[in-house]
Amino acid sequence: MSIALSEQEILRRESLQQLRDLGINPYPAEAFDVTAFAQDIKDNFESNPDTYKHVVLAGRIMSRRIMGSASFAELQDSTGRVQIYLKRDDICPGEDKTLYNTVFKKLLDLGDYVGVKGYVFLTQTGEISVHVQEMSILSKSLKPLPVVRRDDEGNIHDAFTDPEMRYRQRYVDLTVNPEFKQIFINRSKVISSMRDYFNTEGWMEVETPILQPVHGGAAARPFTTHHNTLDMQLYLRIANELYLKRLIVAGFDGVYEFGKMFRNEGMDRTHNPEFTSVEIYVAYKDYIWMMAMVEACLEHVTRAVHGIPVVQVGENEINFEGPYEKLSMYDSILKYTGIDVSAMDETALRKTCTDLAIEIDNTMGKGKLIDEIFSAKVEANLIQPTYITDYPIEMTPLAKKHRSKEGLVERFELFVNGKEIANAYSELNDPIDQRQRLEEQLVLAGRGDEEAMAMDDDFLRALEYGMPPTSGLGIGIDRLVMLMTNQHTIQEVLFFPQMRPERKAKVVTADDFIKIGVPAEWVPVLNKMGFNTIEELKAANPNKVFNDLGGMRKKLKLDITMPAKEIVMAWFE
RNA sequence: GAUUCCGUAGCUCAGCUGGUAGAGCAUAACACUUUUAAUGUUGGGGUCCUGGGUUCGAAUCCCAGCGGGAUCACCA
């Protein structure tokens, strides 16, 4: 709790107490069953007025226009806002006008939850409104929300836009900027439609460990933690690939998992330390099959979100209907740079990078150098969904060697709008080859590559028992959602993006002040005067503090007893 | 991590070459029975992010720190 309450917060707490004094519970326990929603009323009242003669709805009061004994307010529920009309003598049919004159006009604040019963009608200006016959308080709001106003043209005034506050206090953001809720509704549709697609195909949703003794399956720095009972180091997973493959070894034909991954790396517009991915593995398939599956799946997802297979992303209209363009890694570099890197050795690649003004360092192997060229020169050109296929073996230790092309693996990545969205292999199931490839990763690690993949002996043991030919796919859900919702920062598609901790207010409990003899009712006054710790108080001049207490008492019109001077002096001993 | 911009009332923002801190909304009081960015009148509300420095005097200038944004780097 913050130390000094703002004027408005103090007033709201006083209103809360006055409600209680009137015998009104500001936080009632009873259920309040609604029968109507704002959006439905606005959409359907005019075509079907008879069904809105008795409505019950609930939500926050978001604006009020009080005109004597009648008032308009806007009620916001989960679907939107609808205007409500309150007339004193309607909600207070008897002599007692307290509910209107005191409760509604004085003690309610913007942001309070109320429940209303009444009927829908059209005002003289033609706005669909609810004529309230009964009103009850469902929850009192003690902190004022930012007020965002909209005029007739829909222009927003005093918008609540500070990204820091929007991300730290997402509950405020989505309350006053409800249009952002659609991003998260669409996020949910992306995941649920994809899950539907997988389930319809007969593949099984599974869960695998997040706490892993070996961080395998991807190349990234992990978060490290410690288990006390086992007294062992554990990692938050950077990928779940190796566990899902163990389940293919176990005899499932298709398994998939939606889940959080954790990578201890930089944060920016497209990276959050924890992010969501889906991985799916299907036995007896290869990466050619997987391409067709991805096309069907993403078209299904796009239709689920937008109703059509096309989505507008910035300037670009992106069509998720398959089939997508396919380019091999080498051909894509040839296409966009005119350089054929397919036969180059490491030395030649280094020279090519230098010629193209691409920064490199000594830890980079052949695969990484090619990837640098690709990232710098090709990626941004891949706007419509495009498969980049057949990667150099050095950068892909978990994929099967290409069936016909030497030095390559059966892998594709799907690029959309210049960004990687999906990654898939014909999975490596030759245990001896797999062991060698992981050993090569250890060499890279020895050269200083912090992200080289770790050895996982249990995974190799599983492969030795035999894994059927399998194709696997990973999709970054956050980036897919960014595409589907036309957002260009990952923070906009995460409810609670990672932030640095807020600066802590210097917190001191009232007890500390009470212990040195300060009467409880004077503690907030001292806080208001800037004394938030005992040390700060004791550093002050006792006579000045005593005088200022009197001044504050007068200024704040406090109805509390002034402590005697000796008592104040005693605080300083 | 680098560069750069920003941090002032509950919110959105002004605040010039340093001289008693401002507006709109919100809030409080009064008026008002179909308003709608309601209106009219009158009030209250501030750790100018934090800590140093320069100065007679700092929201303003300088330094450091904290937090955020953008760009870049990193991130297959």
XYZ file of C-alpha atoms (C1' of nucleotides) in Angstrom:
649
model
C 0.000 0.000 0.000
C 1.272 3.398 -0.874
C 1.943 5.722 1.983
C 0.214 8.900 1.001
C -3.215 8.576 -0.536
C -4.229 11.126 -3.098
C -7.114 13.435 -2.377
C -9.397 11.375 -4.584
C -8.422 8.129 -2.914
C -9.188 9.580 0.505
C -12.589 10.738 -0.704
C -13.382 7.306 -2.089
C -12.485 5.674 1.205
C -14.757 8.127 2.969
C -17.561 7.270 0.544
C -16.942 3.609 1.270
C -17.421 4.208 4.976
C -20.544 6.261 4.394
C -22.036 3.426 2.356
C -21.398 1.093 5.257
C -22.931 3.624 7.641
C -26.048 3.564 5.467
C -26.181 -0.210 5.833
C -25.009 -0.837 2.270
C -22.331 -3.475 1.802
C -19.931 -2.114 -0.840
C -18.660 -5.650 -1.497
C -21.723 -7.893 -1.318
C -21.260 -11.656 -1.360
C -24.426 -12.572 -3.230
C -24.363 -13.559 -6.893
C -25.848 -11.025 -9.284
C -27.292 -12.829 -12.261
C -27.281 -10.748 -15.418
C -29.652 -11.328 -18.320
C -28.289 -8.826 -20.812
C -25.081 -7.403 -22.202
C -24.272 -3.966 -23.533
C -23.267 -5.018 -27.018
C -26.255 -7.292 -27.472
C -28.639 -4.522 -26.411
C -27.102 -2.082 -28.859
C -27.057 -4.624 -31.692
C -30.512 -6.107 -31.308
C -32.845 -3.801 -29.397
C -34.184 -1.940 -32.399
C -34.980 -5.059 -34.418
C -36.407 -6.886 -31.418
C -37.548 -4.392 -28.777
C -39.958 -6.710 -26.990
C -37.203 -8.918 -25.652
C -35.598 -6.038 -23.773
C -38.483 -5.046 -21.499
C -36.810 -6.553 -18.472
C -33.045 -6.563 -18.447
C -30.496 -7.095 -15.715
C -26.943 -6.047 -16.361
C -23.821 -5.299 -14.425
C -20.581 -3.461 -14.960
C -18.516 -0.427 -14.184
C -19.811 3.129 -14.193
C -17.492 4.816 -16.703
C -19.055 8.270 -17.037
C -21.867 10.252 -15.431
C -23.955 13.217 -16.492
C -26.029 14.320 -13.549
C -28.879 16.760 -14.182
C -30.733 17.295 -10.970
C -33.165 14.525 -10.358
C -32.293 12.622 -13.511
C -28.942 11.304 -14.684
C -27.234 9.498 -17.484
C -24.287 7.222 -17.004
C -22.332 4.769 -19.091
C -22.173 1.207 -17.864
C -19.287 -0.873 -19.200
C -19.523 -4.647 -19.103
C -17.368 -7.308 -20.714
C -18.921 -6.618 -24.112
C -18.922 -2.838 -24.255
C -20.745 0.196 -22.964
C -24.398 1.095 -22.859
C -25.957 4.267 -21.549
C -28.180 3.974 -18.513
C -30.798 6.502 -17.426
C -31.659 7.001 -13.789
C -34.567 9.062 -12.556
C -34.755 9.854 -8.871
C -38.398 8.953 -8.398
C -38.023 5.714 -10.362
C -35.208 4.241 -8.339
C -36.614 5.809 -5.135
C -40.370 5.317 -5.421
C -41.056 6.121 -1.751
C -40.296 9.109 0.435
C -36.685 8.130 0.987
C -34.568 9.495 -1.848
C -31.246 8.433 -0.325
C -30.390 5.876 -3.016
C -30.455 8.566 -5.675
C -29.503 11.753 -3.865
C -26.770 10.285 -1.687
C -25.723 6.899 -2.952
C -25.789 7.515 -6.689
C -24.943 11.201 -6.775
C -22.458 11.421 -3.896
C -21.072 8.057 -2.976
C -20.660 6.349 -6.338
C -17.498 7.004 -8.333
C -16.311 6.245 -11.825
C -15.075 2.681 -11.899
C -17.540 1.323 -9.347
C -19.326 -1.891 -10.244
C -23.088 -1.668 -10.098
C -25.935 -3.939 -11.060
C -29.054 -2.481 -12.615
C -32.511 -3.743 -13.525
C -34.760 -1.918 -15.949
C -35.958 -1.707 -19.519
C -34.341 -0.625 -22.750
C -35.648 2.490 -24.528
C -34.609 5.155 -27.006
C -33.780 8.635 -25.722
C -34.923 11.790 -27.491
C -31.578 11.965 -29.210
C -32.013 8.384 -30.347
C -29.503 6.600 -28.140
C -30.343 3.113 -26.970
C -30.374 3.294 -23.180
C -31.457 1.326 -20.163
C -34.063 2.988 -17.977
C -33.015 1.889 -14.511
C -35.646 0.817 -12.018
C -33.379 -0.804 -9.456
C -29.717 -0.269 -8.754
C -27.303 -1.971 -6.394
C -23.619 -1.603 -5.676
C -21.551 -4.653 -6.525
C -18.041 -3.410 -5.816
C -16.558 -0.077 -4.839
C -13.481 1.184 -6.654
C -10.950 2.961 -4.442
C -8.475 4.115 -7.066
C -9.545 6.486 -9.822
C -9.176 5.076 -13.327
C -7.743 7.244 -16.064
C -10.629 8.898 -17.848
C -10.615 8.323 -21.590
C -13.322 10.196 -23.418
C -14.636 9.709 -26.905
C -16.589 12.214 -28.953
C -19.277 11.570 -31.574
C -16.760 10.861 -34.304
C -15.026 8.321 -32.109
C -12.010 10.534 -31.539
C -10.267 9.663 -28.312
C -9.395 12.432 -25.886
C -6.954 12.116 -23.019
C -5.997 8.635 -24.188
C -4.276 6.383 -21.682
C -1.207 5.514 -23.706
C 1.840 5.403 -21.439
C 3.307 1.993 -22.374
C 4.868 1.525 -18.975
C 1.581 1.881 -17.163
C -0.325 -0.041 -19.807
C 1.967 -3.060 -19.396
C 2.469 -2.867 -15.652
C -1.216 -2.331 -14.944
C -2.826 -4.299 -17.746
C -6.079 -4.365 -15.763
C -6.262 -0.588 -16.092
C -5.263 -0.682 -19.742
C -7.972 -3.142 -20.721
C -10.584 -1.387 -18.608
C -10.128 2.034 -20.146
C -8.895 0.842 -23.563
C -11.249 -2.104 -24.086
C -10.455 -2.209 -27.805
C -7.157 -3.876 -26.879
C -9.111 -6.819 -25.490
C -9.645 -7.955 -29.075
C -5.942 -8.725 -29.413
C -6.170 -11.172 -26.549
C -9.463 -12.615 -27.750
C -7.771 -13.263 -31.086
C -4.764 -14.732 -29.345
C -7.078 -17.183 -27.664
C -8.677 -18.000 -31.027
C -5.277 -18.686 -32.583
C -4.451 -21.210 -29.883
C -7.853 -22.834 -29.648
C -8.289 -23.160 -33.409
C -4.860 -24.700 -33.738
C -5.633 -27.108 -30.917
C -8.920 -27.992 -32.642
C -7.059 -28.687 -35.845
C -4.556 -30.991 -34.135
C -7.217 -32.813 -32.156
C -9.324 -33.351 -35.260
C -6.316 -35.013 -36.863
C -6.120 -37.330 -33.879
C -2.937 -35.997 -32.306
C -2.693 -35.839 -28.541
C -1.994 -32.842 -26.337
C 0.673 -33.622 -23.756
C 2.668 -31.870 -21.048
C 6.374 -32.280 -20.552
C 8.751 -30.978 -17.875
C 9.438 -27.283 -17.576
C 12.143 -27.930 -14.977
C 14.817 -29.843 -16.836
C 18.174 -31.195 -15.662
C 19.593 -30.680 -19.166
C 18.470 -27.766 -21.312
C 18.189 -29.389 -24.680
C 16.335 -28.995 -27.926
C 17.433 -25.511 -28.857
C 20.368 -23.170 -28.740
C 19.902 -20.499 -26.109
C 21.055 -19.445 -22.686
C 18.782 -20.885 -19.989
C 17.467 -19.673 -16.676
C 18.975 -21.683 -13.850
C 17.265 -22.659 -10.643
C 17.852 -25.037 -7.790
C 15.836 -27.822 -6.246
C 16.407 -28.001 -2.507
C 15.334 -31.559 -1.772
C 17.354 -33.072 -4.594
C 20.050 -30.441 -4.089
C 20.492 -30.147 -7.810
C 20.651 -27.491 -10.458
C 17.668 -27.361 -12.787
C 16.968 -25.290 -15.861
C 13.760 -23.741 -17.082
C 13.225 -25.311 -20.452
C 14.417 -23.488 -23.544
C 12.549 -26.066 -25.633
C 10.506 -29.215 -25.159
C 11.596 -30.957 -28.336
C 13.615 -33.773 -26.795
C 10.825 -34.761 -24.424
C 8.218 -34.844 -27.162
C 10.485 -37.103 -29.208
C 10.801 -39.422 -26.205
C 7.010 -39.744 -26.399
C 7.239 -40.681 -30.062
C 9.750 -43.341 -28.990
C 7.167 -44.404 -26.410
C 4.704 -45.217 -29.151
C 2.427 -42.230 -29.640
C 1.884 -41.374 -33.300
C 1.220 -37.667 -32.818
C 1.897 -35.489 -29.803
C 1.819 -31.744 -29.364
C 2.330 -29.284 -26.540
C 1.493 -25.626 -26.143
C 3.691 -24.147 -23.479
C 5.955 -21.494 -22.144
C 9.640 -21.547 -22.995
C 12.246 -19.518 -21.158
C 15.362 -17.973 -22.641
C 17.765 -15.859 -20.675
C 18.531 -13.399 -23.427
C 17.826 -9.895 -24.608
C 14.411 -8.302 -24.544
C 13.069 -6.242 -27.385
C 10.154 -5.819 -29.724
C 10.119 -9.502 -30.616
C 11.641 -11.170 -27.540
C 10.267 -11.736 -24.072
C 12.178 -13.929 -21.600
C 9.204 -16.286 -21.422
C 7.252 -16.962 -24.549
C 4.757 -19.469 -25.854
C 5.422 -22.053 -28.490
C 3.678 -25.082 -29.839
C 5.600 -28.118 -30.928
C 4.118 -31.089 -32.676
C 5.664 -34.420 -33.692
C 3.997 -36.888 -36.036
C 5.412 -40.334 -36.667
C 5.991 -41.801 -40.141
C 5.957 -38.351 -41.755
C 8.667 -36.150 -43.271
C 9.176 -32.418 -43.713
C 7.515 -32.460 -47.143
C 4.336 -33.713 -45.529
C 4.748 -31.141 -42.778
C 4.704 -28.264 -45.250
C 1.252 -29.226 -46.441
C 0.083 -29.658 -42.854
C 1.311 -26.199 -41.883
C -0.454 -24.651 -44.880
C -3.753 -26.273 -43.942
C -3.340 -25.464 -40.263
C -2.478 -21.795 -40.707
C -5.280 -21.300 -43.202
C -7.631 -22.817 -40.612
C -6.283 -20.504 -37.915
C -6.504 -17.395 -40.081
C -10.081 -18.185 -40.995
C -10.925 -18.766 -37.350
C -9.634 -15.309 -36.425
C -10.641 -13.251 -39.458
C -13.205 -15.323 -41.333
C -10.991 -15.232 -44.430
C -7.499 -16.642 -45.062
C -6.065 -13.158 -45.529
C -4.715 -10.824 -42.865
C -3.596 -7.227 -43.176
C -0.226 -6.666 -41.496
C 0.999 -3.115 -41.727
C 1.237 -2.317 -45.414
C 1.079 -5.937 -46.451
C -1.878 -8.152 -47.170
C -0.815 -11.657 -46.311
C -2.565 -14.700 -47.722
C -2.257 -17.924 -45.736
C -3.820 -20.147 -48.375
C -1.342 -22.771 -49.503
C 0.718 -23.842 -51.199
C 3.463 -21.460 -50.122
C 6.560 -20.579 -52.109
C 9.508 -22.896 -51.428
C 13.137 -21.822 -51.732
C 16.207 -23.655 -50.565
C 18.486 -21.735 -48.239
C 21.186 -21.518 -50.911
C 18.746 -20.558 -53.666
C 17.268 -17.823 -51.505
C 20.716 -16.300 -50.977
C 21.414 -16.613 -54.689
C 18.068 -14.991 -55.490
C 18.544 -11.965 -53.236
C 22.336 -11.451 -53.402
C 23.399 -13.097 -56.643
C 26.014 -15.057 -54.695
C 26.216 -18.843 -54.781
C 27.391 -19.985 -51.358
C 26.547 -23.655 -51.851
C 30.113 -24.763 -52.512
C 31.968 -22.329 -50.265
C 34.149 -23.425 -47.372
C 34.429 -21.506 -44.107
C 37.178 -19.225 -45.397
C 35.231 -18.268 -48.509
C 32.140 -17.641 -46.417
C 34.062 -15.332 -44.108
C 35.258 -13.336 -47.084
C 31.721 -13.166 -48.468
C 30.436 -11.846 -45.145
C 33.149 -9.233 -45.082
C 32.334 -8.204 -48.658
C 28.670 -7.853 -47.718
C 29.587 -5.784 -44.612
C 28.155 -8.415 -42.274
C 29.710 -8.503 -38.828
C 31.124 -11.872 -37.836
C 33.323 -13.271 -35.107
C 35.614 -16.228 -34.605
C 33.116 -18.406 -32.798
C 30.973 -18.672 -35.913
C 31.088 -21.934 -37.820
C 30.065 -22.508 -41.426
C 26.369 -22.899 -40.664
C 26.230 -19.762 -38.577
C 28.020 -17.736 -41.275
C 25.475 -18.791 -43.873
C 22.700 -17.923 -41.487
C 24.203 -14.462 -40.981
C 24.109 -13.845 -44.715
C 20.561 -15.124 -44.889
C 19.412 -12.943 -41.962
C 21.035 -9.842 -43.366
C 20.088 -10.152 -47.011
C 17.123 -12.465 -47.467
C 14.749 -12.500 -44.500
C 13.252 -9.054 -44.933
C 12.189 -9.923 -48.486
C 10.025 -12.857 -47.436
C 6.642 -11.185 -47.020
C 4.132 -13.755 -48.249
C 4.439 -17.129 -46.489
C 7.630 -18.731 -47.815
C 9.378 -21.945 -46.894
C 13.129 -21.808 -46.712
C 14.364 -25.380 -46.969
C 17.476 -27.546 -46.753
C 19.758 -25.897 -44.224
C 23.468 -26.567 -43.795
C 24.001 -29.460 -41.430
C 26.233 -27.447 -39.089
C 23.426 -25.279 -37.773
C 20.849 -27.981 -37.239
C 21.976 -30.804 -34.961
C 18.547 -32.383 -34.513
C 17.465 -32.710 -38.148
C 17.926 -35.682 -40.438
C 20.504 -35.522 -43.212
C 19.010 -34.643 -46.547
C 17.864 -37.646 -48.544
C 19.810 -36.502 -51.650
C 21.790 -33.327 -51.028
C 25.161 -33.713 -49.355
C 25.908 -31.417 -46.419
C 22.296 -30.369 -45.915
C 19.495 -31.405 -43.605
C 15.786 -31.846 -44.159
C 14.576 -28.709 -42.511
C 12.334 -25.808 -43.366
C 11.514 -22.542 -41.730
C 8.398 -20.619 -42.599
C 8.901 -16.886 -43.052
C 6.021 -14.449 -43.118
C 6.282 -10.672 -43.250
C 10.062 -10.964 -43.002
C 9.985 -12.961 -39.757
C 10.461 -16.589 -38.892
C 7.203 -18.140 -37.759
C 7.784 -21.874 -37.829
C 10.637 -24.354 -37.902
C 10.355 -28.001 -38.881
C 12.494 -31.060 -39.599
C 12.442 -34.551 -40.717
C 13.647 -35.518 -37.268
C 16.992 -37.176 -36.837
C 16.349 -40.684 -35.516
C 19.756 -42.263 -36.167
C 21.188 -42.471 -32.641
C 24.800 -42.724 -33.739
C 24.532 -39.758 -36.097
C 22.711 -37.849 -33.340
C 25.497 -38.493 -30.838
C 28.115 -37.252 -33.299
C 26.153 -34.095 -34.041
C 25.761 -33.264 -30.373
C 29.460 -33.862 -29.882
C 30.126 -31.309 -32.625
C 27.987 -28.891 -30.654
C 30.268 -29.450 -27.684
C 33.179 -28.394 -29.873
C 31.326 -25.191 -30.761
C 30.686 -24.630 -27.084
C 34.390 -25.039 -26.530
C 34.995 -22.271 -29.068
C 32.903 -19.965 -26.918
C 29.448 -20.345 -28.434
C 27.308 -19.929 -25.325
C 24.280 -21.199 -27.139
C 25.629 -24.451 -28.494
C 23.404 -27.375 -27.646
C 24.057 -29.511 -24.595
C 24.523 -33.293 -24.582
C 21.503 -35.249 -23.374
C 22.444 -38.856 -22.708
C 18.964 -39.976 -21.763
C 17.601 -38.620 -25.034
C 20.275 -40.544 -26.933
C 19.398 -43.665 -24.968
C 15.778 -43.239 -26.048
C 16.825 -42.938 -29.689
C 18.911 -46.102 -29.346
C 15.760 -48.034 -28.488
C 14.397 -46.758 -31.796
C 12.316 -43.803 -32.904
C 10.158 -44.122 -35.998
C 10.716 -41.666 -38.824
C 9.053 -38.527 -37.589
C 8.442 -34.992 -38.653
C 8.418 -32.234 -36.051
C 7.321 -28.619 -36.080
C 7.646 -25.653 -33.758
C 5.674 -22.439 -34.060
C 6.270 -19.281 -32.036
C 2.777 -18.467 -30.863
C 3.517 -14.901 -29.799
C 4.915 -13.972 -33.192
C 2.082 -15.726 -34.969
C -0.372 -13.755 -32.835
C 1.502 -10.549 -33.672
C 0.921 -11.337 -37.329
C -2.699 -12.296 -36.856
C -3.457 -9.140 -34.856
C -1.259 -6.704 -36.791
C 0.845 -5.806 -33.773
C 4.517 -5.016 -34.067
C 5.650 -5.475 -30.478
C 5.474 -8.693 -28.499
C 4.403 -6.737 -25.431
C 1.075 -5.960 -27.087
C 0.209 -9.640 -27.411
C 1.290 -10.641 -23.889
C -1.025 -9.826 -21.007
C 1.896 -9.319 -18.659
C 5.149 -8.657 -20.506
C 8.292 -8.837 -18.417
C 9.227 -5.484 -16.882
C 11.910 -4.313 -14.539
C 10.606 -4.198 -10.993
C 8.853 -1.025 -9.981
C 10.745 1.258 -7.688
C 9.615 0.385 -4.211
C 8.025 3.141 -2.235
C 9.820 3.530 1.063
C 7.471 1.404 3.055
C 7.161 1.720 6.769
C 4.349 0.339 8.819
C 2.250 2.557 10.995
C 3.314 0.326 13.879
C 6.834 1.732 13.781
C 5.510 5.211 14.405
C 3.024 4.010 17.018
C 5.866 2.293 18.885
C 7.616 5.600 19.514
C 4.377 7.100 20.812
C 2.719 8.610 17.749
C -1.073 8.287 17.956
C -2.305 6.085 15.102
C -4.467 8.806 13.565
C -1.432 11.083 13.242
C 0.702 8.608 11.302
C -0.850 9.472 7.916
C -0.324 13.148 8.723
C 3.381 12.568 9.341
C 3.532 10.635 6.093
C 1.836 13.487 4.307
C 4.462 15.826 5.776
C 7.129 13.702 4.107
C 8.222 11.582 7.080
C 8.068 8.058 5.781
C 10.587 6.544 8.150
C 11.429 7.019 11.802
C 14.908 8.170 10.802
C 13.498 10.947 8.652
C 11.307 12.105 11.523
C 14.095 12.080 14.079
C 16.304 14.097 11.778
C 13.775 16.930 11.838
C 13.480 19.820 14.255
C 11.005 18.791 17.008
C 9.578 22.271 17.455
C 8.999 22.685 13.739
C 7.306 19.272 13.556
C 5.016 20.226 16.422
C 4.082 23.495 14.751
C 3.605 21.838 11.371
C 1.317 19.213 12.887
C -0.991 22.004 13.932
C -0.747 23.505 10.478
C -1.569 20.208 8.784
C -4.491 19.676 11.164
C -5.934 22.991 10.090
C -5.110 22.586 6.411
C -6.602 19.103 6.140
C -9.517 20.058 8.434
C -8.721 17.032 10.583
C -11.086 16.322 13.412
C -8.510 14.655 15.637
C -6.987 15.666 18.926
C -3.759 17.646 18.767
C -1.079 15.822 20.786
C 0.465 17.767 23.672
C 3.869 19.272 23.022
C 5.578 16.996 25.570
C 4.220 13.982 23.704
C 5.575 15.210 20.406
C 8.955 15.951 22.041
C 9.002 12.377 23.347
C 8.930 11.035 19.771
C 12.430 12.385 19.331
C 14.005 10.690 22.356
C 24.899 -3.902 -23.871
C 25.287 1.043 -27.094
C 22.966 5.499 -28.782
C 18.980 8.715 -28.180
C 14.427 10.785 -26.286
C 11.284 11.020 -22.096
C 9.783 11.193 -16.445
C 5.511 17.838 -13.756
C -1.856 16.932 -10.206
C -5.715 10.650 -10.471
C -5.101 10.914 -16.399
C -3.344 13.659 -20.917
C 0.035 17.456 -21.293
C 2.060 22.989 -21.199
C 5.847 25.385 -18.416
C 10.645 30.315 -23.034
C 17.081 32.886 -21.769
C 16.936 29.911 -14.064
C 12.844 34.135 -10.492
C 6.214 32.212 -5.841
C 4.005 25.488 -10.464
C -0.350 25.868 -15.104
C -4.496 23.961 -18.520
C -8.252 20.273 -19.971
C -10.561 16.103 -18.041
C -11.197 13.750 -13.299
C -12.464 15.434 -8.169
C -15.471 18.720 -4.306
C -19.787 22.298 -3.627
C -24.300 24.544 -5.833
C -27.970 24.582 -10.005
C -30.398 21.619 -13.718
C -36.149 15.671 -15.509
C -33.795 12.891 -22.296
C -28.035 14.368 -21.706
C -23.949 12.397 -24.474
C -16.431 15.184 -25.085
C -23.593 17.544 -21.060
C -23.667 22.694 -19.299
C -22.972 27.069 -15.869
C -20.712 29.147 -11.330
C -17.141 28.443 -7.332
C -13.199 25.513 -4.896
C -9.445 21.889 -3.509
C -5.492 18.873 -5.215
C 1.975 18.735 -6.511
C 8.283 14.494 -3.087
C 8.160 18.701 -10.672
C 11.420 10.317 -10.752
C 15.708 9.999 -6.927
C 20.467 11.840 -5.130
C 24.348 15.209 -5.702
C 26.444 19.876 -7.972
C 26.389 25.110 -9.942
C 23.623 29.546 -8.219
C 21.322 34.632 -3.955
C 17.615 31.382 -6.249
C 16.733 25.029 -10.061
C 10.821 21.724 -12.685
C 14.385 24.445 -15.868
C 21.595 24.134 -16.248
C 25.506 20.043 -15.046
C 26.743 14.948 -13.063
C 25.206 10.172 -11.302
C 21.346 6.711 -10.487
C 16.275 4.530 -11.254
C 12.214 3.589 -14.678
C 10.147 3.702 -19.664
C 10.078 4.351 -25.176
C 12.631 4.205 -29.912
C 16.819 2.623 -32.896
C 20.944 -0.645 -33.091
C 23.568 -4.983 -31.244
C 22.437 -9.865 -29.286
C 18.680 -13.648 -30.064
C 19.471 -20.002 -35.834
